[in-house]
Amino acid sequence: MATFTRDEHIFRDEDMLRDDYQPDSITARESELSSYQTALQPVINGAQPRNIFLYGKTGVGKTAVSRYILEQLQYDSNQYDDVSLSVFWLNCTNLSSSYQVAVNLVNTLRPDDDQISTTGYPQQRVFDLLYSELDAIGGTVLIVLDEIDHIGNDDEILYEIPRARSNGYLTETKPGVIGISNDFGFRDDLSPKVKDTLCEEEIHFSPYNAPELEAILERRAEGALYEDATESGVLSLCAAIAAQDSGSARQALDLLYQAGELARAAKREQINEDDVHAARNKLERSQVEHGMRELTRHGHLSLVAVLHLALESAGPFRVRDIYPRYRTIAEQSDIDPLVRRRMHDHLADLAMLGILDRHSRNEGRSGGQYYEYEFAVDLDLVANVVSDFEGLILPRRVVELTQSIE
Ligand code: ADP
Ligand code: MG
């Protein structure tokens, strides 16, 4: 019979290592916090808020710092009777247009029993609904659009909300937008009028270095782990790996959490450096696996084509060898194959995801240049993922491999 007893080693409060945990203090972001505070100062003065744009890679504290400072702002604004501040937060991860953002904002502002449908309204109608919800609130309204880069080029909303008051759509409410983006390119590609309005104040979050990550980990480990839960060197190893790879605090925390789980599973009382290395492998594997699953159908076909070749010889493989395999598997699966150049784009994507290695070669005297590809990850891992693809007729050798590892 299984019996459960509470952990007495390793984790004191493992939820503190989860991604959605909001730390009650921020480490190593003094200058960003200070720029943020300056940009928000008009709010406390009861003036029209500035629009703020935050950008930086994933895991560098954009969301955590925003939550922290906006909570502080709300708390401090309560001291002033003539400041009424409301903050609304929308994560745009699954939203791909200004229209969808506007609909979701309307629904964020409305009570649960009065939601609007996510389709079917003309765009202007949705904006009108949004303005009337916003104006009904009054005072200062800050709207945080996190992960806003998912809307791509369809960025009208980033112009509409900041300009709503000067365009006469709002009289009671002073709106401000805080846009947060993981993608530098998104800022550059914003339409010029949006850039002028939204990017009044820009705050750039750079990747963390190893000492900064270690400081963040130490702070978090104080609550999350029991004293003595880590052998010496463990936190700095997590910090060093993450600093070298991404500069992401999320990666550093994930490493520590995963290493802790491995130590717990092995019923040890301390996390050691081997756990961290093993955690790193495990996380990398699951990331690659996730990358493979998320590919489009033609990405899947290209992957199977390279796998089929790799089961016959060591590689690397040229596109002219991969393409016929791809075509055959596509046709057997009743899918229209892409032209060679388009399939090559999928190979390039696989290389970008770290699933394939890509080398460029020169064709001797004729002067042409071509690419070669081979797997950067274990074939077993690939086969494992590939066996779950639906609607593909896999070559016999690939099927045999998937069966042999089950
Ligand atoms: P981003 O929004 O830039 O992708 P997050 O703000 O979600 O990154 O940060 C990722 C994780 O790292 C979260 O768990 C967050 O609490 C933590 N974190 C990031 N920066 C700091 C920091 N300066 N101090 C404390 N914790 C941090
Ligand atoms: Mg974030």
XYZ file of C-alpha atoms and ligand atoms in Angstrom:
434
model
C 0.000 0.000 0.000
C 1.185 3.505 -0.728
C 1.585 5.755 2.244
C 2.244 9.469 2.013
C 4.312 11.358 4.527
C 5.352 14.950 4.262
C 8.872 15.802 2.989
C 11.295 16.431 5.804
C 14.228 17.137 3.562
C 14.858 19.129 0.372
C 11.584 21.035 -0.144
C 10.091 23.207 2.564
C 7.725 24.948 0.122
C 8.191 23.763 -3.437
C 5.487 26.070 -4.778
C 8.007 28.855 -4.368
C 9.993 27.325 -7.232
C 7.064 27.238 -9.590
C 6.790 29.677 -12.418
C 3.664 31.423 -11.181
C 5.094 32.209 -7.751
C 5.366 35.941 -7.195
C 8.424 36.802 -5.061
C 7.836 39.469 -2.433
C 11.145 41.095 -3.225
C 13.068 41.685 -6.419
C 16.786 41.034 -6.605
C 19.315 42.548 -9.014
C 17.006 44.846 -10.996
C 17.686 48.225 -9.366
C 18.087 50.312 -12.498
C 15.065 48.769 -14.237
C 12.964 49.312 -11.115
C 14.101 52.879 -10.920
C 13.249 53.617 -14.577
C 9.907 51.901 -14.057
C 9.177 53.989 -11.012
C 10.005 57.211 -12.845
C 7.747 56.210 -15.718
C 4.858 55.531 -13.306
C 5.318 58.682 -11.243
C 2.631 60.674 -13.148
C 0.041 58.178 -11.857
C 0.623 59.089 -8.230
C 0.430 62.754 -9.180
C -2.996 62.136 -10.682
C -1.693 63.045 -14.122
C -2.174 61.274 -17.407
C -0.118 58.046 -17.241
C 2.728 57.387 -19.628
C 2.703 54.390 -21.872
C 5.484 51.979 -21.125
C 7.093 49.310 -23.223
C 9.178 46.544 -21.660
C 11.248 44.176 -23.650
C 13.803 41.470 -23.005
C 14.174 37.729 -23.429
C 12.050 35.231 -21.600
C 12.794 34.679 -17.907
C 14.549 37.978 -17.226
C 11.979 39.267 -14.751
C 9.677 41.420 -16.857
C 6.482 39.957 -15.443
C 7.740 39.607 -11.875
C 9.093 43.162 -11.779
C 5.863 44.539 -13.265
C 3.679 42.745 -10.737
C 5.886 43.887 -7.912
C 5.985 47.544 -8.853
C 2.322 47.779 -9.791
C 1.332 46.291 -6.457
C 3.499 48.866 -4.766
C 1.942 51.616 -6.864
C -1.563 50.472 -5.974
C -0.696 50.333 -2.319
C 0.872 53.785 -2.288
C -1.864 55.346 -4.395
C -4.392 54.399 -1.713
C -2.893 57.150 0.423
C -4.121 59.800 -1.980
C -7.864 60.336 -2.009
C -7.786 62.041 -5.370
C -6.035 59.144 -7.102
C -8.186 56.218 -8.091
C -6.076 53.595 -9.761
C -7.220 50.366 -11.388
C -4.830 47.894 -12.962
C -5.906 45.198 -15.401
C -3.673 42.451 -16.619
C -4.096 40.491 -19.832
C -1.798 37.734 -21.021
C -1.850 37.752 -24.813
C -0.195 34.362 -25.356
C -3.100 32.883 -27.264
C -4.232 36.088 -28.921
C -3.059 36.829 -32.435
C -4.777 40.108 -33.322
C -5.826 43.473 -31.940
C -9.409 42.328 -32.315
C -8.888 39.352 -30.014
C -7.070 41.498 -27.487
C -9.917 44.023 -27.515
C -12.570 41.330 -27.014
C -10.604 39.789 -24.162
C -10.150 43.178 -22.538
C -13.874 43.864 -22.721
C -14.465 40.521 -21.037
C -11.790 41.209 -18.420
C -13.572 44.455 -17.546
C -17.070 42.969 -17.551
C -18.604 40.714 -14.924
C -18.586 36.970 -15.594
C -22.262 36.826 -16.447
C -22.035 39.565 -19.071
C -19.302 38.396 -21.439
C -19.269 39.059 -25.174
C -18.644 36.490 -27.870
C -15.087 36.267 -29.183
C -16.234 36.461 -32.793
C -18.862 38.160 -34.883
C -18.590 41.843 -33.935
C -17.182 44.436 -36.314
C -13.824 45.681 -34.991
C -15.064 49.232 -34.391
C -17.976 47.894 -32.353
C -15.583 46.021 -30.064
C -13.468 49.145 -29.589
C -16.630 51.105 -28.738
C -17.597 48.499 -26.151
C -14.089 48.701 -24.748
C -14.229 52.487 -24.456
C -17.537 52.397 -22.651
C -16.237 49.802 -20.172
C -13.083 51.838 -19.632
C -14.913 55.107 -19.191
C -17.251 53.550 -16.649
C -14.294 52.839 -14.369
C -12.997 56.405 -14.105
C -9.711 57.611 -12.652
C -6.477 56.111 -13.895
C -6.661 52.730 -15.598
C -3.462 50.885 -16.398
C -3.717 48.001 -18.807
C -0.850 45.537 -18.824
C -0.589 43.557 -22.029
C 1.877 40.788 -21.235
C 3.419 38.723 -24.042
C 2.004 41.282 -26.459
C 4.345 40.157 -29.257
C 1.845 37.389 -30.040
C -0.337 39.890 -31.889
C 2.394 40.321 -34.530
C 1.785 43.098 -37.035
C -1.854 43.545 -36.147
C -1.039 46.236 -33.589
C -3.904 48.747 -33.926
C -4.974 48.279 -30.295
C -1.629 49.612 -29.113
C -2.485 52.865 -30.770
C -6.182 52.930 -29.938
C -6.072 52.653 -26.151
C -3.342 55.217 -25.461
C -5.041 57.668 -27.829
C -8.607 57.032 -26.695
C -8.728 60.063 -24.448
C -7.170 62.570 -26.818
C -9.430 61.224 -29.557
C -12.452 62.016 -27.401
C -13.631 58.463 -26.702
C -12.931 58.717 -22.990
C -13.790 61.569 -20.664
C -13.782 60.002 -17.171
C -10.809 57.667 -17.479
C -7.122 58.274 -18.060
C -5.762 55.150 -19.751
C -2.186 53.932 -19.835
C -0.799 50.872 -21.553
C 2.114 48.780 -20.378
C 3.236 46.432 -23.147
C 5.585 43.539 -22.366
C 7.391 41.657 -25.119
C 9.844 38.749 -25.249
C 10.717 39.519 -28.818
C 13.027 42.383 -29.759
C 11.905 42.187 -33.371
C 8.361 43.003 -32.328
C 9.352 46.462 -31.160
C 11.180 47.228 -34.395
C 8.267 46.026 -36.489
C 5.631 48.105 -34.722
C 3.923 50.558 -37.022
C 5.399 54.062 -36.702
C 2.328 55.589 -35.077
C 2.285 52.846 -32.438
C 5.974 53.319 -31.768
C 5.398 57.014 -31.130
C 2.573 56.414 -28.678
C 3.401 53.197 -26.905
C 7.129 53.513 -26.643
C 7.145 56.790 -24.733
C 9.059 55.008 -22.039
C 11.071 51.951 -22.893
C 12.694 49.663 -20.389
C 15.103 47.062 -21.583
C 15.692 43.940 -19.481
C 19.019 42.318 -20.260
C 19.893 38.673 -19.482
C 21.110 38.023 -15.948
C 24.735 37.152 -15.297
C 25.785 34.309 -12.999
C 26.150 36.338 -9.758
C 22.724 37.909 -10.301
C 21.148 34.514 -10.882
C 22.845 33.135 -7.827
C 21.494 35.977 -5.727
C 17.979 35.304 -7.035
C 18.345 31.577 -6.330
C 19.659 32.149 -2.833
C 16.752 34.364 -1.966
C 14.249 31.880 -3.343
C 15.934 28.851 -1.783
C 15.620 30.402 1.678
C 11.894 29.769 1.621
C 11.617 26.921 -0.845
C 14.245 24.562 0.536
C 15.210 23.334 3.971
C 18.457 24.610 5.354
C 21.285 22.332 4.247
C 19.197 20.989 1.369
C 21.950 21.787 -1.107
C 25.546 20.665 -1.136
C 27.851 23.610 -1.530
C 28.262 24.700 -5.129
C 24.784 23.616 -6.212
C 23.217 27.059 -6.423
C 26.218 28.532 -8.194
C 26.212 25.656 -10.667
C 22.532 26.267 -11.505
C 23.327 29.956 -11.878
C 26.373 29.315 -14.064
C 24.546 26.964 -16.414
C 21.612 29.324 -16.836
C 23.872 32.359 -17.266
C 25.846 30.679 -19.992
C 22.797 29.409 -21.784
C 20.034 32.018 -21.581
C 20.527 34.436 -18.711
C 17.040 33.424 -17.622
C 16.013 33.247 -13.976
C 13.272 30.872 -15.029
C 15.846 28.420 -16.339
C 17.925 28.718 -13.167
C 14.888 28.100 -10.957
C 13.712 25.207 -13.132
C 17.131 23.589 -12.819
C 17.067 23.865 -9.053
C 13.506 22.548 -8.829
C 14.218 19.625 -11.127
C 17.484 18.794 -9.337
C 15.557 18.825 -6.055
C 13.001 16.423 -7.470
C 15.742 14.036 -8.525
C 17.291 14.116 -5.053
C 13.878 13.592 -3.479
C 13.127 10.670 -5.784
C 16.453 9.115 -4.796
C 15.493 9.672 -1.128
C 18.591 11.734 -0.462
C 18.690 14.601 1.978
C 20.776 16.925 -0.139
C 20.842 18.094 -3.729
C 24.270 17.579 -5.283
C 25.976 18.769 -8.457
C 25.215 15.525 -10.289
C 21.534 16.183 -9.722
C 21.952 19.550 -11.405
C 23.656 18.020 -14.447
C 20.987 15.335 -14.668
C 18.293 17.991 -14.303
C 19.819 19.927 -17.121
C 19.685 16.899 -19.422
C 16.143 16.165 -18.463
C 14.993 19.735 -19.072
C 16.806 19.896 -22.392
C 15.193 16.674 -23.488
C 11.744 17.832 -22.580
C 12.310 21.122 -24.347
C 13.408 19.392 -27.537
C 10.515 16.991 -27.229
C 8.115 19.864 -26.840
C 9.688 21.586 -29.864
C 9.182 18.493 -31.984
C 5.575 18.041 -30.961
C 4.700 21.627 -31.736
C 5.905 21.424 -35.342
C 3.508 21.662 -38.245
C 2.605 18.606 -40.296
C 5.326 19.281 -42.860
C 7.806 19.796 -40.041
C 6.819 16.348 -38.782
C 7.241 14.858 -42.261
C 10.683 16.426 -42.643
C 11.681 15.072 -39.259
C 10.586 11.541 -40.159
C 12.434 11.797 -43.488
C 15.718 12.632 -41.772
C 15.112 9.931 -39.168
C 14.550 7.374 -41.926
C 17.913 8.251 -43.495
C 19.668 8.286 -40.141
C 18.558 4.700 -39.510
C 20.431 3.611 -42.624
C 23.683 5.523 -42.384
C 25.469 7.926 -40.126
C 25.003 11.121 -42.098
C 25.144 14.070 -42.358
C 22.571 14.278 -45.139
C 22.053 16.657 -47.997
C 18.718 18.135 -48.921
C 18.787 16.288 -52.230
C 18.808 13.009 -50.252
C 16.273 14.077 -47.666
C 13.754 15.468 -50.103
C 12.873 12.190 -51.922
C 12.244 10.507 -48.557
C 10.053 13.375 -47.535
C 8.057 13.113 -50.752
C 7.566 9.380 -50.405
C 6.359 9.609 -46.813
C 4.062 12.521 -47.710
C 2.526 10.666 -50.617
C 2.076 7.463 -48.644
C 0.361 9.506 -45.967
C -1.864 11.184 -48.537
C -0.453 14.656 -47.929
C 0.537 17.024 -50.748
C 4.302 17.450 -50.549
C 5.854 20.926 -50.551
C 8.397 21.937 -53.167
C 11.971 21.263 -52.203
C 12.820 24.796 -51.195
C 9.856 24.999 -48.824
C 10.740 21.687 -47.255
C 14.258 23.020 -46.776
C 12.748 25.851 -44.690
C 11.402 23.187 -42.337
C 14.855 21.643 -41.999
C 16.209 25.071 -41.143
C 13.505 25.397 -38.457
C 14.496 22.019 -37.023
C 18.078 23.253 -36.839
C 16.977 26.430 -35.105
C 15.140 24.374 -32.480
C 18.328 22.421 -31.760
C 16.871 19.167 -33.111
C 19.167 19.037 -36.140
C 22.721 20.258 -36.600
C 23.301 22.106 -39.829
C 26.646 22.543 -41.587
C 27.289 24.575 -44.690
C 29.647 23.094 -47.276
C 31.343 24.452 -50.361
C 31.127 22.536 -53.597
C 34.816 22.668 -54.515
C 35.647 24.337 -57.793
C 32.119 24.754 -59.105
C 31.707 27.179 -56.223
C 28.199 26.212 -55.093
C 27.261 26.117 -51.447
C 24.962 23.585 -49.842
C 23.807 22.445 -46.413
C 24.050 19.157 -44.619
C 21.925 18.032 -41.707
C 22.181 15.450 -38.952
C 20.479 14.874 -35.631
C 21.674 16.875 -32.654
C 19.647 14.656 -30.292
C 19.293 10.920 -29.608
C 17.422 8.990 -32.263
C 15.515 7.200 -29.499
C 14.134 10.504 -28.306
C 13.056 11.389 -31.829
C 11.500 7.989 -32.406
C 9.625 8.244 -29.162
C 8.004 11.512 -30.209
C 7.471 10.479 -33.812
C 5.513 7.395 -32.752
C 2.775 9.718 -31.449
C 2.304 11.608 -34.705
C -1.144 10.957 -36.066
C -2.022 10.566 -39.724
C 1.492 9.761 -40.942
C 2.328 6.433 -42.530
C 5.813 5.812 -41.151
C 8.518 3.852 -43.021
C 8.980 0.296 -41.735
C 12.394 0.939 -40.182
C 11.036 3.872 -38.235
C 8.145 1.778 -36.956
C 10.572 -0.930 -35.867
C 12.639 1.561 -33.940
C 9.609 3.033 -32.178
C 8.492 -0.470 -31.200
C 11.915 -1.464 -29.946
C 12.051 1.397 -27.435
C 8.562 0.991 -25.993
P 9.728 37.147 -17.893
O 8.379 37.743 -17.650
O 10.764 38.141 -18.288
O 9.676 35.982 -18.864
P 9.516 36.353 -15.143
O 9.259 37.666 -14.531
O 8.323 35.451 -15.310
O 10.272 36.514 -16.540
O 10.648 35.613 -14.292
C 10.881 34.211 -14.368
C 11.036 33.648 -12.982
O 12.179 34.198 -12.359
C 9.870 33.956 -12.060
O 9.690 32.867 -11.189
C 10.338 35.178 -11.289
O 9.740 35.213 -10.028
C 11.832 34.951 -11.188
N 12.587 36.211 -11.232
C 12.975 36.834 -12.361
N 13.667 37.959 -12.062
C 13.712 38.036 -10.698
C 14.309 38.958 -9.793
N 14.966 40.022 -10.243
N 14.181 38.729 -8.466
C 13.511 37.642 -8.036
N 12.928 36.743 -8.833
C 13.028 36.910 -10.174
Mg 6.588 37.147 -18.513
